Coordinates of C-alpha atoms in Angstrom, one line a residue:
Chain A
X1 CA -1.8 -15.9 -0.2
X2 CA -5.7 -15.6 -1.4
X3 CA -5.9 -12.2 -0.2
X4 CA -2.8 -10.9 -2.7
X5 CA -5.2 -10.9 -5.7
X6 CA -7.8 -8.4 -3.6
X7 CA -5.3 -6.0 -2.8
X8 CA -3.6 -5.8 -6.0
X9 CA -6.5 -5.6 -7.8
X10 CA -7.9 -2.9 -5.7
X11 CA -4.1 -1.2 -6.2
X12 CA -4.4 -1.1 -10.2
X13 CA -8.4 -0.1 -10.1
X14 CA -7.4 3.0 -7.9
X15 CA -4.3 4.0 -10.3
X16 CA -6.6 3.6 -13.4
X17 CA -8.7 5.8 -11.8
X18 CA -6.1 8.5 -10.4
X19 CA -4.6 11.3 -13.5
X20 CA -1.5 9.5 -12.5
X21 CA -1.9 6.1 -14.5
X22 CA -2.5 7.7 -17.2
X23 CA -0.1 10.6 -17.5
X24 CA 2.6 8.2 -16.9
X25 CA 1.0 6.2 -19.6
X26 CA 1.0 9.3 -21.9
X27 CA 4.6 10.2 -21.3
X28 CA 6.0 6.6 -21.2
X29 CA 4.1 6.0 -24.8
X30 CA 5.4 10.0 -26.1
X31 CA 8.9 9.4 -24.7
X32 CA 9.2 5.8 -25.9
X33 CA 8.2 7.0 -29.5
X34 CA 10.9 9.7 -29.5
X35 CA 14.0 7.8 -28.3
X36 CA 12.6 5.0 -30.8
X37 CA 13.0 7.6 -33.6
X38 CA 16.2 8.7 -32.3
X39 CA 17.1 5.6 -32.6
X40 CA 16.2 5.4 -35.9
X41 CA 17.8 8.4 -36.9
X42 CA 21.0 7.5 -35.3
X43 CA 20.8 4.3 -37.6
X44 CA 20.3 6.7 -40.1
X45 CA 23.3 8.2 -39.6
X46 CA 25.7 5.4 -39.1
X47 CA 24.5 4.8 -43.0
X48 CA 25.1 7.9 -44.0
X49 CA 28.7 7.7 -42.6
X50 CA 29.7 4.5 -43.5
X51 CA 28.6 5.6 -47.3
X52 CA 30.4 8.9 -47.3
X53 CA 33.8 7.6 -46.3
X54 CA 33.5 4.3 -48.6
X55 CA 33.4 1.6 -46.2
X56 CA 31.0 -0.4 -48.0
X57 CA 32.5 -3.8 -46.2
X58 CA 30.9 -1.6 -42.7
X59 CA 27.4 -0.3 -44.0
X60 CA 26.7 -3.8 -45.3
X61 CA 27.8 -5.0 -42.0
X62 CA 25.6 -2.7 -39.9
X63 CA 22.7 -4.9 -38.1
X64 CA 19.2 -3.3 -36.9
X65 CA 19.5 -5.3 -33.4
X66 CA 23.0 -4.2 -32.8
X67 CA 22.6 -0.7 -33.6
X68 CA 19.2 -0.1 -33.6
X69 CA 17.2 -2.1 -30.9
X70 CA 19.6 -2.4 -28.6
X71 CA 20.2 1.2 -28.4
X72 CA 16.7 1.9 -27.8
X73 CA 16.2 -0.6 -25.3
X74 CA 19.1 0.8 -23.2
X75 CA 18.5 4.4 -23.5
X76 CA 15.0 3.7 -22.1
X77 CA 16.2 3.0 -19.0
X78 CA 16.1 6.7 -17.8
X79 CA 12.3 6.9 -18.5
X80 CA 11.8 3.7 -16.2
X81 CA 13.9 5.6 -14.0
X82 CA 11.5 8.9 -13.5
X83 CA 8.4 7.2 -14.5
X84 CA 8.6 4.2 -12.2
X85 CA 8.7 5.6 -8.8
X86 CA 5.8 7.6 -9.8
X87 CA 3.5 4.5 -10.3
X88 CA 5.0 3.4 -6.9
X89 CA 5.1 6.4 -4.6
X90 CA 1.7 6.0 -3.3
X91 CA 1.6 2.3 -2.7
X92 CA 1.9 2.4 1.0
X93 CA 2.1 6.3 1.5
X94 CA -1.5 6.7 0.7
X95 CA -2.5 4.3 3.2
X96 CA -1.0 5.8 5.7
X97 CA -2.6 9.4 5.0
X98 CA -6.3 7.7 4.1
X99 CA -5.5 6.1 7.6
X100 CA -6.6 2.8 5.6
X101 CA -3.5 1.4 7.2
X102 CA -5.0 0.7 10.1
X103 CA -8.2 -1.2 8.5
X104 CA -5.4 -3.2 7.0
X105 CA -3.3 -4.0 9.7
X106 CA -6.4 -4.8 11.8
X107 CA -7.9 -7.6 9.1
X108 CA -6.6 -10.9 9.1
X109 CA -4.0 -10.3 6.1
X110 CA -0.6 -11.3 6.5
X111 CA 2.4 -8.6 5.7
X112 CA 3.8 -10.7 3.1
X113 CA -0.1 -10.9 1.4
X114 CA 0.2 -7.4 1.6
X115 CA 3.3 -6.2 0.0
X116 CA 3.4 -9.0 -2.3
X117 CA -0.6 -7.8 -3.6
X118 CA 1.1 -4.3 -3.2
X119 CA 4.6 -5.1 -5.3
X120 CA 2.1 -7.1 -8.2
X121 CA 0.1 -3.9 -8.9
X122 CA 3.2 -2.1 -9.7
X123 CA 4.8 -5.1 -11.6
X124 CA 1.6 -5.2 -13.8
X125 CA 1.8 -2.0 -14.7
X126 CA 5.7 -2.4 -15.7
X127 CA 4.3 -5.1 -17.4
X128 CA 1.7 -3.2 -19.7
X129 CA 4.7 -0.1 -20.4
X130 CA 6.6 -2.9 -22.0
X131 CA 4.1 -4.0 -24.1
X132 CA 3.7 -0.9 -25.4
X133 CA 7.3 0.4 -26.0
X134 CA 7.2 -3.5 -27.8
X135 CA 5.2 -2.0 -30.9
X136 CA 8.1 0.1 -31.7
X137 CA 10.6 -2.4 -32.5
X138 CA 8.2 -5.0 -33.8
X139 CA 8.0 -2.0 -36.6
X140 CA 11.0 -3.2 -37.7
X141 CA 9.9 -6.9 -38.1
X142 CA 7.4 -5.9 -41.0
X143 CA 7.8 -7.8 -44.3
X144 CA 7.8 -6.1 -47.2
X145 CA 7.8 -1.9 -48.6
X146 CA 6.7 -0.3 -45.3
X147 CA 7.4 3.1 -44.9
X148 CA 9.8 2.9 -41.8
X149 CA 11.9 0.2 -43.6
X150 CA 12.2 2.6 -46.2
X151 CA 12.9 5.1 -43.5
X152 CA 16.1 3.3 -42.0
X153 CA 17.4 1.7 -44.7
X154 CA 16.7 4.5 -48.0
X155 CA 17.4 1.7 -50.5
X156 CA 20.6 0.5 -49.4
X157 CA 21.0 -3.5 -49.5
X158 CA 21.8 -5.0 -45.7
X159 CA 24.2 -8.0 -45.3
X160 CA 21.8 -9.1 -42.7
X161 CA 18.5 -6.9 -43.3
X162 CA 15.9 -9.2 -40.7
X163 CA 16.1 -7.9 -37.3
X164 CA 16.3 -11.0 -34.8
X165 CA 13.2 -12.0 -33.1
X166 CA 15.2 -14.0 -30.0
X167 CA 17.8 -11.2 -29.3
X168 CA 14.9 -8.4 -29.4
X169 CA 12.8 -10.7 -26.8
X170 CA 16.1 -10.7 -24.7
X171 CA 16.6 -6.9 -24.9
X172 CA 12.8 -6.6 -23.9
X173 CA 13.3 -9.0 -21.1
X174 CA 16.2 -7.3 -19.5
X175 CA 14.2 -4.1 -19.5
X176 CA 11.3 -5.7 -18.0
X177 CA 13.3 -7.4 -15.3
X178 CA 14.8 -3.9 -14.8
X179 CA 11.2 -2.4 -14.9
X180 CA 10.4 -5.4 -12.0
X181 CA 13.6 -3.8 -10.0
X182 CA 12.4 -0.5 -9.9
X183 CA 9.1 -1.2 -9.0
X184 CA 10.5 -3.2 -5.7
X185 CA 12.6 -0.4 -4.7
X186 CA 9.6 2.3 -5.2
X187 CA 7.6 -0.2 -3.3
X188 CA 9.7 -0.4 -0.2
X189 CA 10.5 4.0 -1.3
X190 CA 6.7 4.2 -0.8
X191 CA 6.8 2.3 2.7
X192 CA 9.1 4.4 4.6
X193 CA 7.4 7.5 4.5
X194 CA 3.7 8.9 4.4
X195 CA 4.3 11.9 1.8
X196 CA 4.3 10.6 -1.6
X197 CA 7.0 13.2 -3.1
X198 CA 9.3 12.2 -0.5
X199 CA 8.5 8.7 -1.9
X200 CA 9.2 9.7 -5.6
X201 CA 12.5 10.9 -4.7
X202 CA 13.8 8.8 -2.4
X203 CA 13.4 6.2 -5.5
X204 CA 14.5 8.2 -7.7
X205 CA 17.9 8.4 -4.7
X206 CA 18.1 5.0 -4.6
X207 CA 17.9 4.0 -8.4
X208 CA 20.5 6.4 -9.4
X209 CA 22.9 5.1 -6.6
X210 CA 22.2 1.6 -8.0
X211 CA 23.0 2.5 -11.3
X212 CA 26.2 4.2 -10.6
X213 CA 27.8 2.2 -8.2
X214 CA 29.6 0.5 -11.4
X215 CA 31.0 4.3 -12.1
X216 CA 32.8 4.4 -8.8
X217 CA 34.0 0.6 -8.9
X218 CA 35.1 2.0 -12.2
X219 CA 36.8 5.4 -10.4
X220 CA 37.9 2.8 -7.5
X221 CA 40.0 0.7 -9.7
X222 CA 41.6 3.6 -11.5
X223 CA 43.5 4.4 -8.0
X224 CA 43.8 1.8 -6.2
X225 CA 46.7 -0.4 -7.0
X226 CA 46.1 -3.5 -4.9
X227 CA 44.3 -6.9 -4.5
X228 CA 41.9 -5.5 -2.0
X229 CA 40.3 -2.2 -4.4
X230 CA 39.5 -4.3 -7.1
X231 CA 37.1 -7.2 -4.9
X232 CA 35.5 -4.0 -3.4
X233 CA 35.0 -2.7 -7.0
X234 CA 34.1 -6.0 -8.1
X235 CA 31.2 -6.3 -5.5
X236 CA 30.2 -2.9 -6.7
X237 CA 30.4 -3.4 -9.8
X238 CA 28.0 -6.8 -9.0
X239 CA 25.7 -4.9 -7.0
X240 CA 25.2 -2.2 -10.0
X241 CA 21.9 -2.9 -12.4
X242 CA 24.2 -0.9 -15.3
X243 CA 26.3 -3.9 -16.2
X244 CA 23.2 -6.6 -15.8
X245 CA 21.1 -4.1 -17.7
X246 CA 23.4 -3.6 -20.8
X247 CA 24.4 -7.8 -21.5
X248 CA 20.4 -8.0 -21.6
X249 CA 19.8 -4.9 -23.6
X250 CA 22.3 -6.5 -26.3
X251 CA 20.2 -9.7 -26.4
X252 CA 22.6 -11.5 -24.2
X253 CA 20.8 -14.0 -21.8
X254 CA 23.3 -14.9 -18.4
X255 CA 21.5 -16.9 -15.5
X256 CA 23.8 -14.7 -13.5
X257 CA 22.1 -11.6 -14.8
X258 CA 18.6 -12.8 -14.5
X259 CA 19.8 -14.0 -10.7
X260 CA 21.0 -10.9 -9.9
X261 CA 17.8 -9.3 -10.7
X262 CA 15.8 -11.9 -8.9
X263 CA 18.2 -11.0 -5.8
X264 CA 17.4 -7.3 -5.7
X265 CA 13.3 -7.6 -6.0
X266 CA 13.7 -9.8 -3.2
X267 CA 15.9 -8.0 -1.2
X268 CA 13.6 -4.8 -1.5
X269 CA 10.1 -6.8 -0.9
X270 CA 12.1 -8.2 2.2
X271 CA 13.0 -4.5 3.6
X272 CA 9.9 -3.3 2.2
X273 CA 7.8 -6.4 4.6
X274 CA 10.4 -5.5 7.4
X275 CA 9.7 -1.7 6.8
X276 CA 6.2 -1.5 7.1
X277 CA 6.0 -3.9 10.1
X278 CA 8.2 -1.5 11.7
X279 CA 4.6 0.8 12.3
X280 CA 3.7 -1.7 15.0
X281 CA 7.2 -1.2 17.0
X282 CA 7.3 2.6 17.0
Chain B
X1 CA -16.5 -11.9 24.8
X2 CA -13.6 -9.2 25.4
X3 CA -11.3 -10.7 28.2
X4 CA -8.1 -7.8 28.5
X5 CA -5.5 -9.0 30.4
X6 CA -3.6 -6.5 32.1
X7 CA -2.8 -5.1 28.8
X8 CA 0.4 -2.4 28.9
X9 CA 1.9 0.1 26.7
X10 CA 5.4 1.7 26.9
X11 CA 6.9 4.0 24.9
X12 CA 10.3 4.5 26.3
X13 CA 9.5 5.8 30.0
X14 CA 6.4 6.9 28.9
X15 CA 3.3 4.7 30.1
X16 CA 0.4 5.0 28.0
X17 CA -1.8 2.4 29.1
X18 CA -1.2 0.2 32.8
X19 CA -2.3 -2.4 33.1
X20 CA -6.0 -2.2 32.2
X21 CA -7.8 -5.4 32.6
X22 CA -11.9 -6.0 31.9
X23 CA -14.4 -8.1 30.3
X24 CA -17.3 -7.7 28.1
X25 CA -20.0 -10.1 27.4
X26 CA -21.8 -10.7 24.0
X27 CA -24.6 -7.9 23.9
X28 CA -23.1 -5.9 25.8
X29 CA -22.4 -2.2 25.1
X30 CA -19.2 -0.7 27.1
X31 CA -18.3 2.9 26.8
X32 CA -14.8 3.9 27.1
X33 CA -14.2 6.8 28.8
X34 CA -11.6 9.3 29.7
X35 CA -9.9 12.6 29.1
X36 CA -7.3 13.6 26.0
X37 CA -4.6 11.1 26.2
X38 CA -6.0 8.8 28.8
X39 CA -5.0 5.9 26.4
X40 CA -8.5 4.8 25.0
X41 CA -7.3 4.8 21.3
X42 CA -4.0 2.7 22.7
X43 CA -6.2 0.0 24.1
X44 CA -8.7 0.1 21.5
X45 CA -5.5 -0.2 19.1
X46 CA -4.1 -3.2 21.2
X47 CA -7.4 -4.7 21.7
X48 CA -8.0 -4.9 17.3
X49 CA -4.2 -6.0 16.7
X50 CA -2.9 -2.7 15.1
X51 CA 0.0 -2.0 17.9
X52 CA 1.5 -4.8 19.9
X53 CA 1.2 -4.8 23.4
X54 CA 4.7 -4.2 25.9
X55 CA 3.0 -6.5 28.6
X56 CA -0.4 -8.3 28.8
X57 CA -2.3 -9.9 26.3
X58 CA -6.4 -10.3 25.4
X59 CA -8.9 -12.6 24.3
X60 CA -11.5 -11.8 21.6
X61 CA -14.3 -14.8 21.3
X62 CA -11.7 -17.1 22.6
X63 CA -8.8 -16.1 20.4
X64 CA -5.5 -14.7 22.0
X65 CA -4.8 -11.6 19.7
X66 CA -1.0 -12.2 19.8
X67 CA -1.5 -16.6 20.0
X68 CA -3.8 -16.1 17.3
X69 CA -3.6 -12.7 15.9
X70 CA -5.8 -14.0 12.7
X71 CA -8.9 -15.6 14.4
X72 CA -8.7 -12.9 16.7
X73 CA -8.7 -10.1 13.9
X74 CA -11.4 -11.9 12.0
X75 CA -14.0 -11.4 15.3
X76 CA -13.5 -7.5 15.4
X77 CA -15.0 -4.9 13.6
X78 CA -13.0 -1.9 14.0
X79 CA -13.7 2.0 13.2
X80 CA -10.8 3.8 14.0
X81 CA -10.7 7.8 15.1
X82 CA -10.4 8.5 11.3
X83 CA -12.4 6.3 9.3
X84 CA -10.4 3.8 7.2
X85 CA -11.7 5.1 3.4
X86 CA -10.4 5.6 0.0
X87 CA -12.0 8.5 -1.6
X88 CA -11.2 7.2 -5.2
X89 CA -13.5 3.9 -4.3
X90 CA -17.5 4.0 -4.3
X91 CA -19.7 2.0 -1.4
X92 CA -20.2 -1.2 -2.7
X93 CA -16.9 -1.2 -4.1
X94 CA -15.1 -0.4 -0.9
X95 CA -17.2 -2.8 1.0
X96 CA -16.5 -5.2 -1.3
X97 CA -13.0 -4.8 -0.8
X98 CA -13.1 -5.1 3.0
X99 CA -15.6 -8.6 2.9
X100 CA -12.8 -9.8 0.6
X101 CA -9.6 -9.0 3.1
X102 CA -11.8 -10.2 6.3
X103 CA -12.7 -12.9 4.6
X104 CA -16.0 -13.2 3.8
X105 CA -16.7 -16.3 1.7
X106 CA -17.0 -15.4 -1.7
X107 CA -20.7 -17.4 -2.4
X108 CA -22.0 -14.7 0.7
X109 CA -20.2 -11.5 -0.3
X110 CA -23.2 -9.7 -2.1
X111 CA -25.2 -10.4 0.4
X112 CA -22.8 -9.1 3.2
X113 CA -22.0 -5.9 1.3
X114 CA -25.5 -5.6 0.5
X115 CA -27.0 -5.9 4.8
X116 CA -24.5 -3.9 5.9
X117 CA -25.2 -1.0 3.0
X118 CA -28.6 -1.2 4.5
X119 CA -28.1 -1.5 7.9
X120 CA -26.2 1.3 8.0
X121 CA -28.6 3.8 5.8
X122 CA -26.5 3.9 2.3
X123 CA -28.6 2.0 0.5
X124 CA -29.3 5.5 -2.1
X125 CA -25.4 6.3 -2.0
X126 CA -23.6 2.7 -2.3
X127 CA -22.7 3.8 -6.4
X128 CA -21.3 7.0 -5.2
X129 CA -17.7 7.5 -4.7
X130 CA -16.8 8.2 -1.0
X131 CA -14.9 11.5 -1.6
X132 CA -18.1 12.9 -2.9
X133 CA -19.7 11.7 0.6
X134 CA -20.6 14.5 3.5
X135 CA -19.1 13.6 6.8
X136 CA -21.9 12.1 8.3
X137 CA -22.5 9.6 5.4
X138 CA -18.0 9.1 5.4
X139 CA -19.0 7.9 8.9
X140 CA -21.7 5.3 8.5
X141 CA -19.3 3.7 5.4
X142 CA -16.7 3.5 8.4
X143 CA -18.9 1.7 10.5
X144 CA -20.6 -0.2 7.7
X145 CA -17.0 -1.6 7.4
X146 CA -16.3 -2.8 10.9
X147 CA -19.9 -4.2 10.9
X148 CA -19.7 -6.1 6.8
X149 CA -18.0 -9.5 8.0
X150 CA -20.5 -10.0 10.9
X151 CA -18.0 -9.7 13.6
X152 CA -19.2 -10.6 17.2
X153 CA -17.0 -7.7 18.8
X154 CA -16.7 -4.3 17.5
X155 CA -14.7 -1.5 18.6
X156 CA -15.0 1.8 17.6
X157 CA -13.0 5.2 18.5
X158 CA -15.3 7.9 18.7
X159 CA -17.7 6.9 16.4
X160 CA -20.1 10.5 16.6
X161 CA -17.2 12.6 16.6
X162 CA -17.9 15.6 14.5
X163 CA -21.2 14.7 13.2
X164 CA -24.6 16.8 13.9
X165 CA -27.0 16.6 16.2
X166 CA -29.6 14.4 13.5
X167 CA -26.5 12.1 12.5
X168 CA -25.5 11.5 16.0
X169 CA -29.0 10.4 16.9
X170 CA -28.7 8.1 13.8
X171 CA -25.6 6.3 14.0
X172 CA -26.3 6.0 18.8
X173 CA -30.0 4.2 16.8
X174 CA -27.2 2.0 14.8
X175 CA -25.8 1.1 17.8
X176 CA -27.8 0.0 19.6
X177 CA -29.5 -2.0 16.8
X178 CA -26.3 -3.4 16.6
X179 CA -26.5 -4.8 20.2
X180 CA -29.6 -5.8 20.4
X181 CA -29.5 -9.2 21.9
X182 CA -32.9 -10.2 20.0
X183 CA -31.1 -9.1 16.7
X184 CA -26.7 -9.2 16.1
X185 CA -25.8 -9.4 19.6
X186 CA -22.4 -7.6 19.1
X187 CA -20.2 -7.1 21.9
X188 CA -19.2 -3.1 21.7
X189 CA -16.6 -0.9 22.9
X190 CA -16.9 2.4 22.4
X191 CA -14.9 5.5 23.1
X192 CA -16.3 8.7 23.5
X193 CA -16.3 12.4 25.6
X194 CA -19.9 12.9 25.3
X195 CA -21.5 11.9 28.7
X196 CA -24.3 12.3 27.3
X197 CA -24.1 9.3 25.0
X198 CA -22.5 7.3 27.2
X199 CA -26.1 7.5 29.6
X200 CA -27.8 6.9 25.9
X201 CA -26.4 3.4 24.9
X202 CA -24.6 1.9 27.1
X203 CA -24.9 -0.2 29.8
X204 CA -21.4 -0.5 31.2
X205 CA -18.8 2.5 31.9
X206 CA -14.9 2.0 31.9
X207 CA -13.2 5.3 33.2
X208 CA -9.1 5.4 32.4
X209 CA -7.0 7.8 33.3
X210 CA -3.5 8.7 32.6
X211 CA -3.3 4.5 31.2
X212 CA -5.1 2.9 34.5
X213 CA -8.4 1.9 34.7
X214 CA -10.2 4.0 37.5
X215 CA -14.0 3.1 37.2
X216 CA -15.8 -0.2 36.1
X217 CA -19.6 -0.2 37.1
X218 CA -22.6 -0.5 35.0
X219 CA -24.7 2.6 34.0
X220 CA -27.5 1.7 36.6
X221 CA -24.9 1.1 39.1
X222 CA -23.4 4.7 39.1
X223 CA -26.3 6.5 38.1
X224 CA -28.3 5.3 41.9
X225 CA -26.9 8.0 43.8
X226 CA -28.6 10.6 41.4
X227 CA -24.8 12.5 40.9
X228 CA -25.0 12.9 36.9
X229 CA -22.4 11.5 35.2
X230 CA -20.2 14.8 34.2
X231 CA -20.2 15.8 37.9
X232 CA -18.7 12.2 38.1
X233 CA -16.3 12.4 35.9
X234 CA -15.0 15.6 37.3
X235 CA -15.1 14.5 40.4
X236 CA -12.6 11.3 39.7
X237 CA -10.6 12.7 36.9
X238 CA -9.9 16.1 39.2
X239 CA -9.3 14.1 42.0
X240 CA -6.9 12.0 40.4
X241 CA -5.1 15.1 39.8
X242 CA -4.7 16.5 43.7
X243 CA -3.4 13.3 44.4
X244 CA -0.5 13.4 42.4
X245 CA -0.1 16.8 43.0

């Protein structure tokens, strides 16, 4: 494995120096600002609501992880779905068209030294976009008269004011774990084809399949009547990141979840391995 | 050095390379010839590990390329018919790179990068980034990379192709630098459809033809009977061609 930290490290040099790195890095930190103020604004509006019709008992009630944080962190799914399989889509396509492929395959690196390098360039970078989108909810963990707090809350008293540092960490690491997902199936996107669009959306395929495999389970079990629809729809519903996604996002912590994710990166880095070996059998 | 085994390629019913079986010694410089599609590059490919062989095997300094595909790769410097670069990466950088995944100990790195940067004439261009390079100089970082881990056998595919008349002079000098016995000693296989520089730098000529070896003699050996080489190579490619009309 000591020739993993070469190739990833040449990886993240060459996005860093491509437009690519950084206008994903521009839209992830634009798009991450706006949902984050959505966010804010929805809170905003659940305040506002609760106030109008009286329900005092409700808006003291109202909790910035439950309906703030967790929101966020689940609506930013759909920019890890777009701007993911951009970072990936080159990973093994450009190889193929600098013709660098074939100083690879002809130097004594092993294929698992090579996609794993490959896979932990595009899981660093996951790694930084969370960091980043994690300044907008540490916002809310400010003490004192700061001018978002004021923002969200416009003077009205919180049973439970404190946003909840163990519950946000969870949200973040279910999105990050996601993040880590999409990266392994834009890696093995990236190794089945030599045009990096083709790569982009064949993720972008993929992903959304993942994702709404729960939705037909869900369609499944509404008409099918017997024994057999519903362990199809629960193997679908298994095999969707949706339902893994959201128990994270809400702060809840399952080994199953966390297993689940661990079982799709490796099942992509496997196909991804098997994938690129495939050039020497054609 | 080179010890090819009776090395065969099929795709489906279609035989790109038959059995072609030869031998090179250290210092020696073998050129590769053939028409369009003869199966050089297949061979060349077989011989440096990138395609798998359907029958046959070889031995690079001792190593069996499929026993011991990593020793094997490790002892072969390889410029393919494109040369393996990433325009985003400058010289020393890229060669860097490539001493680092051919594994180059770390404590002699600098030092490799740095003789091969000279060796290969880009000592004034190693900070500039090889997109920015002209052709000629895209091809000397190509061999500079099959040449930075000291390999004893290189093998390159075409390595003057599209390059002028100066540059061509240049990189045949490299060459045979590069197999001088007083000096590296590298074993070298090159392909090529200039006759020309086959009568230049080498000392052995393969011939293939449609994947089967058809000529193995060394340069003084065919050149005795004063029929220049091209005339040669007419003569057995063309003659090749009745017969299996």
């Amino acid at each position: 494995m000591r020739h993993v930290g070469a190739i990833a490290g040449r990886e993240l040099r060459s996005l860093f120096v491509s437009p690519v790195a950084y206008a994903v890095l521009t839209m992830f930190a634009v798009l991450a600002g706006f949902f984050f103020l959505l966010s804010v604004q929805g809170f905003r509006e659940a305040i506002n609501y609760y106030q109008q019709i009286g329900q005092i008992e409700a808006l003291r009630e109202l909790n910035l992880n439950n309906q703030l944080i967790g929101p966020f962190i689940q609506v930013m799914w759909i920019v890890f779905l777009f701007l993911i399989p951009g970072i990936t889509m080159g990973l093994f396509a450009t190889e193929k068209t600098n013709g660098t492929e074939e100083l690879l395959m002809t130097s004594p690196v092993t294929m698992w030294e090579l996609v794993i390098g490959k896979y932990l360039a595009a899981a660093a970078f996951v790694t930084l976009l969370i960091a980043m989108m994690a300044f907008f909810p540490s916002l809310l963990f400010l003490d004192g008269d700061t001018p978002i707090l004021g923002l969200i809350f416009g003077g009205f008293d919180l049973a439970d004011p404190d946003p909840e540092g163990l519950q946000t960490l969870a949200g973040l690491l279910g999105l990050w774990l996601l993040g880590l997902t999409y990266a392994a199936v834009g890696t093995f996107a990236s190794s089945v084809t030599r045009n990096q669009l083709v790569a982009f959306f064949l993720a972008l395929a993929l992903l959304l399949v993942l994702w709404l495999l729960s939705v037909v389970a869900d369609l499944g079990v509404a008409e099918g009547a017997g024994g057999t629809t519903s362990s199809l729809s629960a193997v679908l519903t298994w095999l969707s990141t949706s339902d893994h996604f959201d128990k994270l996002a809400r702060g809840l912590v399952d080994t199953r979840d966390l297993a689940y994710f661990g079982f799709m990166i490796g099942a992509f880095l496997i196909s991804t391995k098997t994938s690129v070996e495939s050039v020497r059998w054609r | 050095m080179i010890e090819a085994d009776g090395i065969t390629k099929r795709y489906g019913d279609f035989v790109a390379v038959d059995g072609v079986s030869f031998t090179a010694e250290a210092g020696e410089v073998v050129g590769f010839l053939g028409p369009n599609g003869a199966g050089k590059t297949t061979t060349m490919r077989i011989l440096t590990g990138f395609l798998p062989a359907t029958d046959g095997t070889a031995r690079i300094a001792g190593h069996d390329i499929f026993g011991d595909p990593l020793a094997a790769r490790r002892a072969v410097g390889y410029l393919p018919e494109t040369p393996p670069l990433y325009p985003e990466m400058d010289v020393t950088g890229y060669l860097t790179y490539v001493a680092k995944i051919k594994d180059v100990p770390r404590g002699q790195r600098k030092a490799a990068v740095e003789s091969a940067t000279e060796r290969c004439g880009l000592a004034d261009v190693h900070r500039r980034v090889i997109g920015s390079l002209s052709k000629g100089f895209r091809q000397r970082v190509g061999i500079a990379q099959a040449i930075v881990h000291d390999p004893k056998v290189l093998i390159l595919d075409e390595p003057t192709v599209g390059l002028d008349p100066i540059q061509i002079r240049e990189i045949r000098h490299l060459i045979a630098e590069l197999a001088d016995p007083e000096k590296a000693a590298h074993t070298i296989v090159l392909s090529t459809h200039i006759l020309a520089e086959v009568e230049a730098i080498c000392r052995r000529v393969i011939m293939v033809h449609e994947g089967k070896k058809v000529l193995d003699k060394s340069l003084a050996e065919l050149t005795e009977g004063g029929e220049s080489l091209e005339d040669m190579f007419a003569r057995i490619i063309l003659r090749e061609k009745e017969e299996a009309a």
